[in-house]
mmCIF file of C-alpha atoms and ligand atoms in Angstrom:
data_model
loop_
_atom_site.group_PDB
_atom_site.id
_atom_site.type_symbol
_atom_site.label_atom_id
_atom_site.label_comp_id
_atom_site.label_asym_id
_atom_site.label_seq_id
_atom_site.Cartn_x
_atom_site.Cartn_y
_atom_site.Cartn_z
ATOM 1 C CA UNK A 35 39.886 7.279 4.256
ATOM 2 C CA UNK A 36 36.867 9.037 2.755
ATOM 3 C CA UNK A 37 36.487 6.140 0.324
ATOM 4 C CA UNK A 38 36.270 3.698 3.205
ATOM 5 C CA UNK A 39 33.558 5.779 4.812
ATOM 6 C CA UNK A 40 31.615 5.862 1.542
ATOM 7 C CA UNK A 41 32.034 2.129 1.159
ATOM 8 C CA UNK A 42 30.779 1.525 4.684
ATOM 9 C CA UNK A 43 27.647 3.602 3.985
ATOM 10 C CA UNK A 44 27.054 1.685 0.769
ATOM 11 C CA UNK A 45 27.546 -1.698 2.398
ATOM 12 C CA UNK A 46 24.954 -0.918 5.059
ATOM 13 C CA UNK A 47 22.604 0.661 2.511
ATOM 14 C CA UNK A 48 22.594 -2.402 0.236
ATOM 15 C CA UNK A 49 23.518 -5.082 2.746
ATOM 16 C CA UNK A 50 20.855 -4.494 5.330
ATOM 17 C CA UNK A 51 17.823 -4.769 3.017
ATOM 18 C CA UNK A 52 19.373 -7.738 1.229
ATOM 19 C CA UNK A 53 20.053 -9.520 4.497
ATOM 20 C CA UNK A 54 16.515 -8.794 5.663
ATOM 21 C CA UNK A 55 15.086 -10.022 2.376
ATOM 22 C CA UNK A 56 16.943 -13.337 2.581
ATOM 23 C CA UNK A 57 16.098 -13.749 6.237
ATOM 24 C CA UNK A 58 12.394 -13.042 5.744
ATOM 25 C CA UNK A 59 12.278 -15.312 2.731
ATOM 26 C CA UNK A 60 14.060 -18.207 4.407
ATOM 27 C CA UNK A 61 12.515 -17.944 7.860
ATOM 28 C CA UNK A 62 9.035 -16.560 7.412
ATOM 29 C CA UNK A 63 7.791 -16.946 3.858
ATOM 30 C CA UNK A 64 7.488 -20.719 3.992
ATOM 31 C CA UNK A 65 5.724 -20.712 7.334
ATOM 32 C CA UNK A 66 2.082 -21.758 7.445
ATOM 33 C CA UNK A 67 -0.359 -18.934 8.114
ATOM 34 C CA UNK A 68 -1.194 -20.265 11.549
ATOM 35 C CA UNK A 69 -4.792 -19.231 11.315
ATOM 36 C CA UNK A 70 -7.952 -20.932 12.513
ATOM 37 C CA UNK A 71 -10.197 -20.690 9.505
ATOM 38 C CA UNK A 72 -13.949 -21.222 9.460
ATOM 39 C CA UNK A 73 -15.173 -22.184 6.009
ATOM 40 C CA UNK A 74 -18.787 -21.417 6.821
ATOM 41 C CA UNK A 75 -18.148 -17.786 7.705
ATOM 42 C CA UNK A 76 -20.304 -15.616 5.419
ATOM 43 C CA UNK A 77 -20.373 -12.079 6.831
ATOM 44 C CA UNK A 78 -22.056 -9.035 5.372
ATOM 45 C CA UNK A 79 -19.613 -6.850 3.481
ATOM 46 C CA UNK A 80 -19.541 -3.192 2.520
ATOM 47 C CA UNK A 81 -17.327 -2.262 -0.416
ATOM 48 C CA UNK A 82 -16.309 1.415 -0.445
ATOM 49 C CA UNK A 83 -15.372 2.792 -3.845
ATOM 50 C CA UNK A 84 -14.194 6.428 -4.042
ATOM 51 C CA UNK A 85 -14.325 8.094 -7.431
ATOM 52 C CA UNK A 86 -13.106 11.287 -8.957
ATOM 53 C CA UNK A 87 -13.609 11.539 -12.727
ATOM 54 C CA UNK A 88 -13.748 7.816 -13.366
ATOM 55 C CA UNK A 89 -16.318 7.774 -16.185
ATOM 56 C CA UNK A 90 -13.979 5.655 -18.303
ATOM 57 C CA UNK A 91 -13.617 2.813 -15.814
ATOM 58 C CA UNK A 92 -16.539 2.899 -13.425
ATOM 59 C CA UNK A 93 -18.841 0.547 -15.352
ATOM 60 C CA UNK A 94 -16.120 -2.093 -15.701
ATOM 61 C CA UNK A 95 -15.340 -1.711 -12.023
ATOM 62 C CA UNK A 96 -18.964 -2.182 -10.940
ATOM 63 C CA UNK A 97 -19.330 -5.173 -13.276
ATOM 64 C CA UNK A 98 -16.183 -6.631 -11.763
ATOM 65 C CA UNK A 99 -17.590 -6.374 -8.232
ATOM 66 C CA UNK A 100 -20.976 -7.672 -9.424
ATOM 67 C CA UNK A 101 -19.248 -10.754 -10.846
ATOM 68 C CA UNK A 102 -17.838 -11.771 -7.457
ATOM 69 C CA UNK A 103 -18.514 -15.318 -6.499
ATOM 70 C CA UNK A 104 -20.051 -14.344 -3.131
ATOM 71 C CA UNK A 105 -23.745 -14.162 -2.118
ATOM 72 C CA UNK A 106 -24.942 -10.952 -3.707
ATOM 73 C CA UNK A 107 -27.410 -10.137 -0.954
ATOM 74 C CA UNK A 108 -24.530 -9.974 1.529
ATOM 75 C CA UNK A 109 -22.715 -7.271 -0.422
ATOM 76 C CA UNK A 110 -23.354 -3.536 -0.227
ATOM 77 C CA UNK A 111 -21.392 -1.095 -2.397
ATOM 78 C CA UNK A 112 -20.993 2.543 -1.414
ATOM 79 C CA UNK A 113 -19.625 4.702 -4.214
ATOM 80 C CA UNK A 114 -18.479 8.065 -2.925
ATOM 81 C CA UNK A 115 -17.933 10.657 -5.602
ATOM 82 C CA UNK A 116 -16.269 14.017 -5.022
ATOM 83 C CA UNK A 117 -17.824 16.409 -7.502
ATOM 84 C CA UNK A 118 -16.621 14.649 -10.652
ATOM 85 C CA UNK A 119 -17.022 16.792 -13.744
ATOM 86 C CA UNK A 120 -17.277 13.871 -16.180
ATOM 87 C CA UNK A 121 -20.647 12.449 -15.132
ATOM 88 C CA UNK A 122 -19.294 9.524 -13.077
ATOM 89 C CA UNK A 123 -22.213 9.564 -10.578
ATOM 90 C CA UNK A 124 -24.775 9.500 -13.379
ATOM 91 C CA UNK A 125 -23.165 6.392 -14.821
ATOM 92 C CA UNK A 126 -23.274 4.767 -11.385
ATOM 93 C CA UNK A 127 -26.958 5.620 -10.978
ATOM 94 C CA UNK A 128 -27.802 4.214 -14.362
ATOM 95 C CA UNK A 129 -25.813 1.061 -13.674
ATOM 96 C CA UNK A 130 -27.617 0.643 -10.346
ATOM 97 C CA UNK A 131 -31.034 0.951 -12.055
ATOM 98 C CA UNK A 132 -30.094 -1.915 -14.341
ATOM 99 C CA UNK A 133 -28.889 -4.127 -11.486
ATOM 100 C CA UNK A 134 -31.694 -4.027 -8.973
ATOM 101 C CA UNK A 135 -30.497 -7.273 -7.395
ATOM 102 C CA UNK A 136 -27.386 -5.457 -6.171
ATOM 103 C CA UNK A 137 -27.232 -2.955 -3.339
ATOM 104 C CA UNK A 138 -25.328 0.046 -4.721
ATOM 105 C CA UNK A 139 -25.518 3.422 -3.008
ATOM 106 C CA UNK A 140 -23.999 6.608 -4.300
ATOM 107 C CA UNK A 141 -22.937 9.395 -1.988
ATOM 108 C CA UNK A 142 -21.973 12.710 -3.537
ATOM 109 C CA UNK A 143 -19.635 15.210 -1.996
ATOM 110 C CA UNK A 144 -20.278 18.745 -3.199
ATOM 111 C CA UNK A 145 -16.610 19.703 -3.000
ATOM 112 C CA UNK A 146 -13.522 17.611 -3.656
ATOM 113 C CA UNK A 147 -11.384 17.260 -0.541
ATOM 114 C CA UNK A 148 -9.382 14.174 -1.440
ATOM 115 C CA UNK A 149 -9.742 10.422 -1.182
ATOM 116 C CA UNK A 150 -9.328 10.206 2.587
ATOM 117 C CA UNK A 151 -12.082 12.738 3.177
ATOM 118 C CA UNK A 152 -14.310 10.837 0.758
ATOM 119 C CA UNK A 153 -13.712 7.555 2.565
ATOM 120 C CA UNK A 154 -14.745 9.152 5.840
ATOM 121 C CA UNK A 155 -17.927 10.406 4.196
ATOM 122 C CA UNK A 156 -18.638 6.894 2.911
ATOM 123 C CA UNK A 157 -18.008 5.282 6.295
ATOM 124 C CA UNK A 158 -21.014 7.134 7.700
ATOM 125 C CA UNK A 159 -23.172 5.183 5.243
ATOM 126 C CA UNK A 160 -21.991 1.687 6.186
ATOM 127 C CA UNK A 161 -24.917 -0.353 7.459
ATOM 128 C CA UNK A 162 -24.401 -1.559 11.022
ATOM 129 C CA UNK A 163 -24.739 -5.240 10.057
ATOM 130 C CA UNK A 164 -21.612 -5.158 7.921
ATOM 131 C CA UNK A 165 -18.793 -7.021 9.631
ATOM 132 C CA UNK A 166 -16.240 -6.269 6.954
ATOM 133 C CA UNK A 167 -15.450 -3.052 5.117
ATOM 134 C CA UNK A 168 -13.414 -3.239 1.932
ATOM 135 C CA UNK A 169 -11.757 -0.168 0.457
ATOM 136 C CA UNK A 170 -11.002 -0.299 -3.234
ATOM 137 C CA UNK A 171 -10.259 1.944 -6.232
ATOM 138 C CA UNK A 172 -11.962 2.429 -9.587
ATOM 139 C CA UNK A 173 -8.889 1.071 -11.357
ATOM 140 C CA UNK A 174 -8.503 -2.137 -9.344
ATOM 141 C CA UNK A 175 -9.701 -5.415 -10.769
ATOM 142 C CA UNK A 176 -10.332 -8.499 -8.666
ATOM 143 C CA UNK A 177 -10.646 -12.145 -9.629
ATOM 144 C CA UNK A 178 -14.076 -13.667 -9.035
ATOM 145 C CA UNK A 179 -13.046 -15.530 -5.914
ATOM 146 C CA UNK A 180 -11.386 -12.531 -4.234
ATOM 147 C CA UNK A 181 -14.137 -11.751 -1.711
ATOM 148 C CA UNK A 182 -14.425 -15.431 -0.813
ATOM 149 C CA UNK A 183 -10.687 -15.684 -0.156
ATOM 150 C CA UNK A 184 -10.606 -12.507 1.917
ATOM 151 C CA UNK A 185 -13.509 -13.614 4.039
ATOM 152 C CA UNK A 186 -11.656 -16.895 4.536
ATOM 153 C CA UNK A 187 -8.732 -15.107 6.189
ATOM 154 C CA UNK A 188 -11.000 -12.845 8.213
ATOM 155 C CA UNK A 189 -12.863 -15.855 9.602
ATOM 156 C CA UNK A 190 -10.042 -16.020 12.140
ATOM 157 C CA UNK A 191 -10.914 -13.363 14.730
ATOM 158 C CA UNK A 192 -7.221 -12.545 15.153
ATOM 159 C CA UNK A 193 -7.014 -11.190 11.615
ATOM 160 C CA UNK A 194 -7.862 -7.490 11.551
ATOM 161 C CA UNK A 195 -7.144 -6.649 7.922
ATOM 162 C CA UNK A 196 -6.274 -8.258 4.603
ATOM 163 C CA UNK A 197 -4.705 -6.722 1.532
ATOM 164 C CA UNK A 198 -3.675 -8.301 -1.786
ATOM 165 C CA UNK A 199 -0.714 -8.410 -4.162
ATOM 166 C CA UNK A 200 -0.967 -5.660 -6.743
ATOM 167 C CA UNK A 201 -0.022 -6.559 -10.267
ATOM 168 C CA UNK A 202 0.305 -3.747 -12.790
ATOM 169 C CA UNK A 203 -0.967 -4.306 -16.285
ATOM 170 C CA UNK A 204 0.085 -2.256 -19.243
ATOM 171 C CA UNK A 205 -0.707 -2.571 -22.908
ATOM 172 C CA UNK A 206 2.678 -1.364 -24.102
ATOM 173 C CA UNK A 207 6.000 -1.745 -22.301
ATOM 174 C CA UNK A 208 7.002 -4.447 -19.811
ATOM 175 C CA UNK A 209 7.087 -2.751 -16.454
ATOM 176 C CA UNK A 210 9.943 -2.103 -14.092
ATOM 177 C CA UNK A 211 7.279 -1.719 -11.512
ATOM 178 C CA UNK A 212 6.609 -5.443 -11.432
ATOM 179 C CA UNK A 213 10.295 -6.235 -10.827
ATOM 180 C CA UNK A 214 10.143 -4.068 -7.761
ATOM 181 C CA UNK A 215 6.805 -5.550 -6.785
ATOM 182 C CA UNK A 216 8.135 -9.093 -6.811
ATOM 183 C CA UNK A 217 10.788 -8.137 -4.239
ATOM 184 C CA UNK A 218 8.252 -6.126 -2.316
ATOM 185 C CA UNK A 219 5.525 -8.750 -2.279
ATOM 186 C CA UNK A 220 7.879 -11.404 -0.924
ATOM 187 C CA UNK A 221 8.589 -9.146 2.051
ATOM 188 C CA UNK A 222 4.936 -8.229 2.546
ATOM 189 C CA UNK A 223 3.769 -11.845 2.600
ATOM 190 C CA UNK A 224 6.721 -13.031 4.718
ATOM 191 C CA UNK A 225 6.024 -10.327 7.325
ATOM 192 C CA UNK A 226 2.340 -11.216 7.230
ATOM 193 C CA UNK A 227 3.114 -14.849 7.977
ATOM 194 C CA UNK A 228 5.334 -13.816 10.852
ATOM 195 C CA UNK A 229 2.623 -11.531 12.219
ATOM 196 C CA UNK A 230 1.725 -8.417 10.223
ATOM 197 C CA UNK A 231 3.057 -6.096 7.535
ATOM 198 C CA UNK A 232 3.162 -2.287 7.831
ATOM 199 C CA UNK A 233 2.412 -1.704 4.131
ATOM 200 C CA UNK A 234 -1.043 -2.163 2.631
ATOM 201 C CA UNK A 235 -2.552 -1.513 -0.766
ATOM 202 C CA UNK A 236 -5.409 0.909 -1.359
ATOM 203 C CA UNK A 237 -6.775 -1.008 -4.375
ATOM 204 C CA UNK A 238 -7.855 -3.687 -1.929
ATOM 205 C CA UNK A 239 -7.891 -3.314 1.817
ATOM 206 C CA UNK A 240 -10.394 -5.371 3.782
ATOM 207 C CA UNK A 241 -10.836 -4.506 7.450
ATOM 208 C CA UNK A 242 -12.895 -5.713 10.343
ATOM 209 C CA UNK A 243 -15.638 -3.113 10.787
ATOM 210 C CA UNK A 244 -15.485 -3.173 14.578
ATOM 211 C CA UNK A 245 -11.863 -1.957 14.471
ATOM 212 C CA UNK A 246 -12.819 0.900 12.186
ATOM 213 C CA UNK A 247 -15.625 1.811 14.567
ATOM 214 C CA UNK A 248 -13.181 1.827 17.439
ATOM 215 C CA UNK A 249 -10.633 4.224 15.918
ATOM 216 C CA UNK A 250 -11.846 5.551 12.559
ATOM 217 C CA UNK A 251 -9.269 6.233 9.849
ATOM 218 C CA UNK A 252 -6.278 8.245 11.065
ATOM 219 C CA UNK A 253 -6.388 11.849 9.909
ATOM 220 C CA UNK A 254 -3.075 12.042 8.029
ATOM 221 C CA UNK A 255 -2.712 11.057 4.342
ATOM 222 C CA UNK A 256 -1.725 7.489 3.669
ATOM 223 C CA UNK A 257 -4.283 6.356 6.194
ATOM 224 C CA UNK A 258 -6.587 4.953 3.585
ATOM 225 C CA UNK A 259 -4.225 2.036 3.217
ATOM 226 C CA UNK A 260 -0.894 1.540 4.979
ATOM 227 C CA UNK A 261 -1.527 3.655 8.032
ATOM 228 C CA UNK A 262 -4.786 1.977 8.872
ATOM 229 C CA UNK A 263 -3.243 -1.459 8.281
ATOM 230 C CA UNK A 264 -0.363 -0.555 10.577
ATOM 231 C CA UNK A 265 -2.777 0.758 13.187
ATOM 232 C CA UNK A 266 -4.602 -2.579 13.069
ATOM 233 C CA UNK A 267 -1.291 -4.353 13.681
ATOM 234 C CA UNK A 268 -0.438 -2.039 16.594
ATOM 235 C CA UNK A 269 -3.819 -2.931 18.075
ATOM 236 C CA UNK A 270 -2.548 -6.509 18.283
ATOM 237 C CA UNK A 271 -4.356 -7.945 15.252
ATOM 238 C CA UNK A 272 -2.829 -9.675 12.270
ATOM 239 C CA UNK A 273 -2.715 -7.214 9.351
ATOM 240 C CA UNK A 274 -1.792 -9.354 6.400
ATOM 241 C CA UNK A 275 -1.096 -9.338 2.706
ATOM 242 C CA UNK A 276 -2.392 -12.619 1.325
ATOM 243 C CA UNK A 277 -0.311 -14.147 -1.458
ATOM 244 C CA UNK A 278 -3.238 -15.731 -3.249
ATOM 245 C CA UNK A 279 -5.243 -12.507 -3.523
ATOM 246 C CA UNK A 280 -4.215 -10.712 -6.698
ATOM 247 C CA UNK A 281 -5.346 -7.285 -7.813
ATOM 248 C CA UNK A 282 -4.773 -6.061 -11.356
ATOM 249 C CA UNK A 283 -4.295 -2.356 -11.843
ATOM 250 C CA UNK A 284 -3.854 -0.683 -15.229
ATOM 251 C CA UNK A 285 -1.001 1.808 -15.362
ATOM 252 C CA UNK A 286 -2.277 5.326 -15.921
ATOM 253 C CA UNK A 287 -0.749 8.751 -15.639
ATOM 254 C CA UNK A 288 2.842 9.623 -14.856
ATOM 255 C CA UNK A 289 4.571 6.904 -12.868
ATOM 256 C CA UNK A 290 7.072 9.359 -11.461
ATOM 257 C CA UNK A 291 4.672 11.731 -9.693
ATOM 258 C CA UNK A 292 2.573 8.798 -8.611
ATOM 259 C CA UNK A 293 5.514 6.982 -7.030
ATOM 260 C CA UNK A 294 6.618 10.132 -5.224
ATOM 261 C CA UNK A 295 3.136 10.527 -3.781
ATOM 262 C CA UNK A 296 3.017 6.882 -2.718
ATOM 263 C CA UNK A 297 6.418 7.333 -1.071
ATOM 264 C CA UNK A 298 5.193 10.466 0.709
ATOM 265 C CA UNK A 299 2.152 8.672 2.091
ATOM 266 C CA UNK A 300 4.185 5.636 3.098
ATOM 267 C CA UNK A 301 6.640 7.871 4.938
ATOM 268 C CA UNK A 302 3.792 9.570 6.783
ATOM 269 C CA UNK A 303 2.706 6.130 7.888
ATOM 270 C CA UNK A 304 6.157 5.382 9.300
ATOM 271 C CA UNK A 305 6.468 8.801 10.912
ATOM 272 C CA UNK A 306 3.014 8.941 12.494
ATOM 273 C CA UNK A 307 1.256 5.646 13.077
ATOM 274 C CA UNK A 308 3.018 4.214 16.127
ATOM 275 C CA UNK A 309 2.677 7.460 18.025
ATOM 276 C CA UNK A 310 -0.918 7.726 16.844
ATOM 277 C CA UNK A 311 -1.743 4.217 18.141
ATOM 278 C CA UNK A 312 -0.239 5.113 21.511
ATOM 279 C CA UNK A 313 -2.092 8.412 21.666
ATOM 280 C CA UNK A 314 -5.373 6.572 21.131
ATOM 281 C CA UNK A 315 -4.470 4.134 23.879
ATOM 282 C CA UNK A 316 -4.935 1.125 21.574
ATOM 283 C CA UNK A 317 -1.261 0.136 21.234
ATOM 284 C CA UNK A 318 -0.372 -3.428 22.230
ATOM 285 C CA UNK A 319 3.175 -4.795 22.200
ATOM 286 C CA UNK A 320 3.724 -7.645 19.740
ATOM 287 C CA UNK A 321 6.255 -9.097 17.309
ATOM 288 C CA UNK A 322 5.056 -6.417 14.899
ATOM 289 C CA UNK A 323 7.333 -3.919 16.660
ATOM 290 C CA UNK A 324 10.424 -5.665 15.313
ATOM 291 C CA UNK A 325 9.076 -5.662 11.747
ATOM 292 C CA UNK A 326 8.084 -2.024 12.173
ATOM 293 C CA UNK A 327 11.540 -0.990 13.326
ATOM 294 C CA UNK A 328 13.198 -2.678 10.339
ATOM 295 C CA UNK A 329 10.789 -1.211 7.791
ATOM 296 C CA UNK A 330 11.005 2.169 9.489
ATOM 297 C CA UNK A 331 14.758 2.101 8.988
ATOM 298 C CA UNK A 332 14.440 0.900 5.387
ATOM 299 C CA UNK A 333 12.018 3.665 4.436
ATOM 300 C CA UNK A 334 13.037 6.639 6.545
ATOM 301 C CA UNK A 335 16.807 6.451 7.029
ATOM 302 C CA UNK A 336 18.373 3.835 4.783
ATOM 303 C CA UNK A 337 17.874 5.829 1.525
ATOM 304 C CA UNK A 338 19.969 8.649 2.986
ATOM 305 C CA UNK A 339 22.982 6.359 3.341
ATOM 306 C CA UNK A 340 23.014 6.135 -0.423
ATOM 307 C CA UNK A 341 23.039 9.920 -0.658
ATOM 308 C CA UNK A 342 25.777 10.122 1.966
ATOM 309 C CA UNK A 343 27.888 7.523 0.208
ATOM 310 C CA UNK A 344 27.574 9.307 -3.122
ATOM 311 C CA UNK A 345 28.334 12.724 -1.636
ATOM 312 C CA UNK A 346 31.417 11.502 0.188
ATOM 313 C CA UNK A 347 32.753 9.949 -3.020
ATOM 314 C CA UNK A 348 32.076 13.137 -4.945
ATOM 315 C CA UNK A 349 33.854 15.225 -2.332
ATOM 316 C CA UNK A 350 36.799 12.883 -2.307
ATOM 317 C CA UNK A 351 37.037 13.064 -6.077
ATOM 318 C CA UNK A 352 36.528 16.809 -6.412
ATOM 319 C CA UNK A 353 38.763 17.870 -3.560
ATOM 320 C CA UNK A 354 41.431 15.198 -3.665
ATOM 321 C CA UNK A 355 41.120 13.852 -7.214
ATOM 322 C CA UNK A 356 40.797 10.380 -5.710
ATOM 323 C CA UNK A 357 41.001 7.678 -8.385
ATOM 324 C CA UNK A 358 39.431 5.126 -6.065
ATOM 325 C CA UNK A 359 36.441 7.398 -5.561
ATOM 326 C CA UNK A 360 36.084 7.812 -9.305
ATOM 327 C CA UNK A 361 36.243 4.054 -9.745
ATOM 328 C CA UNK A 362 33.584 3.436 -7.118
ATOM 329 C CA UNK A 363 31.267 6.002 -8.714
ATOM 330 C CA UNK A 364 31.857 4.327 -12.086
ATOM 331 C CA UNK A 365 30.976 0.913 -10.664
ATOM 332 C CA UNK A 366 27.704 2.401 -9.447
ATOM 333 C CA UNK A 367 26.990 3.863 -12.872
ATOM 334 C CA UNK A 368 27.774 0.592 -14.649
ATOM 335 C CA UNK A 369 25.508 -1.314 -12.281
ATOM 336 C CA UNK A 370 22.663 0.967 -13.404
ATOM 337 C CA UNK A 371 22.482 -1.140 -16.550
ATOM 338 C CA UNK A 372 21.020 -3.905 -14.379
ATOM 339 C CA UNK A 373 17.261 -3.585 -14.188
ATOM 340 C CA UNK A 374 16.957 -4.676 -10.575
ATOM 341 C CA UNK A 375 19.672 -2.248 -9.456
ATOM 342 C CA UNK A 376 18.070 0.582 -11.410
ATOM 343 C CA UNK A 377 14.702 -0.166 -9.914
ATOM 344 C CA UNK A 378 16.155 -0.138 -6.422
ATOM 345 C CA UNK A 379 17.928 3.176 -6.949
ATOM 346 C CA UNK A 380 14.767 4.726 -8.350
ATOM 347 C CA UNK A 381 12.820 3.618 -5.304
ATOM 348 C CA UNK A 382 15.440 5.256 -3.082
ATOM 349 C CA UNK A 383 15.055 8.471 -5.058
ATOM 350 C CA UNK A 384 11.277 8.384 -4.570
ATOM 351 C CA UNK A 385 11.746 7.965 -0.820
ATOM 352 C CA UNK A 386 14.291 10.783 -0.636
ATOM 353 C CA UNK A 387 12.221 13.217 -2.677
ATOM 354 C CA UNK A 388 9.093 12.078 -0.799
ATOM 355 C CA UNK A 389 10.579 12.826 2.607
ATOM 356 C CA UNK A 390 11.678 16.285 1.547
ATOM 357 C CA UNK A 391 8.442 17.059 -0.295
ATOM 358 C CA UNK A 392 6.409 16.123 2.781
ATOM 359 C CA UNK A 393 7.810 19.248 4.384
ATOM 360 C CA UNK A 394 5.607 21.485 2.267
ATOM 361 C CA UNK A 395 2.809 19.358 0.776
ATOM 362 C CA UNK A 396 1.117 16.124 1.758
ATOM 363 C CA UNK A 397 -0.469 15.599 -1.663
ATOM 364 C CA UNK A 398 -3.988 15.077 -0.422
ATOM 365 C CA UNK A 399 -5.502 15.539 -3.870
ATOM 366 C CA UNK A 400 -3.988 14.288 -7.075
ATOM 367 C CA UNK A 401 -4.650 13.893 -10.748
ATOM 368 C CA UNK A 402 -4.458 10.470 -12.329
HETATM 369 N N1 GDD B 690 -14.109 10.441 -3.893
HETATM 370 C C1 GDD B 690 -12.861 10.721 -4.271
HETATM 371 N N2 GDD B 690 -12.350 11.968 -4.043
HETATM 372 N N3 GDD B 690 -12.124 9.774 -4.863
HETATM 373 C C2 GDD B 690 -10.863 10.092 -5.246
HETATM 374 C C3 GDD B 690 -10.305 11.358 -5.064
HETATM 375 C C4 GDD B 690 -11.108 12.345 -4.416
HETATM 376 O O1 GDD B 690 -10.688 13.473 -4.198
HETATM 377 N N4 GDD B 690 -9.038 11.332 -5.560
HETATM 378 C C5 GDD B 690 -8.849 10.082 -6.045
HETATM 379 N N5 GDD B 690 -9.958 9.335 -5.879
HETATM 380 C C6 GDD B 690 -10.188 7.946 -6.239
HETATM 381 C C7 GDD B 690 -9.908 7.609 -7.681
HETATM 382 O O2 GDD B 690 -11.032 7.896 -8.498
HETATM 383 C C8 GDD B 690 -9.604 6.136 -7.590
HETATM 384 O O3 GDD B 690 -10.774 5.348 -7.564
HETATM 385 C C9 GDD B 690 -8.902 6.011 -6.239
HETATM 386 O O4 GDD B 690 -9.287 7.159 -5.478
HETATM 387 C C10 GDD B 690 -7.372 5.928 -6.357
HETATM 388 O O5 GDD B 690 -6.891 7.004 -7.125
HETATM 389 P P1 GDD B 690 -5.903 6.837 -8.378
HETATM 390 O O6 GDD B 690 -5.989 8.085 -9.149
HETATM 391 O O7 GDD B 690 -6.139 5.520 -9.038
HETATM 392 O O8 GDD B 690 -4.517 6.911 -7.648
HETATM 393 P P2 GDD B 690 -3.338 5.825 -7.490
HETATM 394 O O9 GDD B 690 -3.561 4.564 -8.212
HETATM 395 O O10 GDD B 690 -2.078 6.526 -7.773
HETATM 396 O O11 GDD B 690 -3.459 5.611 -5.918
HETATM 397 C C11 GDD B 690 -2.662 4.777 -5.167
HETATM 398 O O12 GDD B 690 -2.104 5.531 -4.121
HETATM 399 C C12 GDD B 690 -3.043 6.148 -3.239
HETATM 400 C C13 GDD B 690 -2.280 6.870 -2.138
HETATM 401 O O13 GDD B 690 -1.441 7.826 -2.647
HETATM 402 C C14 GDD B 690 -3.594 3.692 -4.655
HETATM 403 O O14 GDD B 690 -2.835 2.746 -3.967
HETATM 404 C C15 GDD B 690 -4.624 4.309 -3.754
HETATM 405 O O15 GDD B 690 -5.448 3.297 -3.196
HETATM 406 C C16 GDD B 690 -3.967 5.110 -2.646
HETATM 407 O O16 GDD B 690 -4.970 5.768 -1.883
HETATM 408 MN MN1 MN B 691 -4.954 3.730 -9.189
#
C-alpha cells in the first residue's frame, strides 16, 4: 500500500514535468514568434552594469560592450559600484578616459546593500531619452550582434522584455550545468513563443524603459531578473527569452551555494510576483497565467513530491521491512548514474533547500 503511494508521488513528480516538456516542445517551440518587427528601429539604450569587486573582469566586460555592432552614440553605460575594495571604479574611470567616444558613467554607492539596491541607484541615472534599459553582469559576455538582435525583438511594441540563453564556460570540467540548461532553455523559448516565460536571466535582461518607469523594480530579491520579467508578462506584454541571443558566463565560485541562491530568488518570484502585479493594479489576464500556474507548481510544490515519495519508501522499509520499497529506492540510486537524472535530482534539492532557507535569509548580498 505505502509503496503504491510512493510510486504515485514519483510518477507525478517525474511525469508532469516530462509531459510538459514534450508538450511545450511539440506545440510551442516550433511556432513562429508572431511579432511585427521593424528593421529600422534604432532606439537609445542604457546598459546598467552593477559591480562589486570585479577588478579582474571589468575591463574585458567594458571592451565587450564597446565592441557591440550598434551605433555607439546611441548607447549609454551606467556602472554602479557598491564600495568595492579592489579598485573596480578606478579601472572603470581609467577605461572611460581612454574611450571618449563612449558614454560611460560611474555611480558609486558608499555602502554595499546588494545588487538590487545598486540597480535602483543606477536607474535614477538613466537619461530620459533611453527607450530600452539593459541589465547585465560583469561576468556576462555578449556576441557583437547581441544589442542589434535584442532591439529587433523590442521593435514590436508588444514585447516588454527580452532575455538570452545563458551558456556556461569553464576551462576545466565539462559542466552538468549545461545539460540542465538545454532542458531549461527549450522550455523558456517554447513559453516565450506561446506568450511569455516567467524566468529571466540577470546576465542579460533588456526591458522597455516606460514599463520600468511605470512600476520600478519590485522590492523583493530576484526582482533584478525573473520577477521583473514576470511582472512585465502580468502587465500583458510579451516577456521573452530569444533563442538566438547567447550569453557566455564563466563559472566562478561554488556552484552549490550559487544554485541555492538562484533557487531562493526564483522561488520568491513565484511566491510574490502575481500578487505584487495585482497590488499595483497593473495585472492583465492573458495566456501567461496558464504558463505561470504550471511553472509555479514545478518550482514550489513538485520538488516536495520527491521528498514525500522517498520518505514513504523509507518508512515502509524501516517499519515493515518492505522488499519492494528497498527495490524502488535501489532503482532510484542506480538511476543516479545517469547524468540527466542526477542533474534533475540536484535541481530538486536546490529548490527544496531554497524554499526552506528563504524562511530565514533572502540572500541579498553574496560573494562570488
Ligand atoms: N553594485 C553591486 N552591489 N553589484 C553587485 C553586488 C552589490 O552588492 N553584488 C553582486 N554584484 C554584481 C556582480 O559584481 C556582478 O556583476 C553581478 O552583480 C552578478 O553577480 P555574480 O557574483 O556574478 O552572481 P551570479 O552569477 O551568481 O548571479 C546570478 O544570480 C543573481 C541572482 O541571485 C546572475 O544571474 C545575476 O544576474 C542574478 O542577479
Ligand atoms: Mn555571475
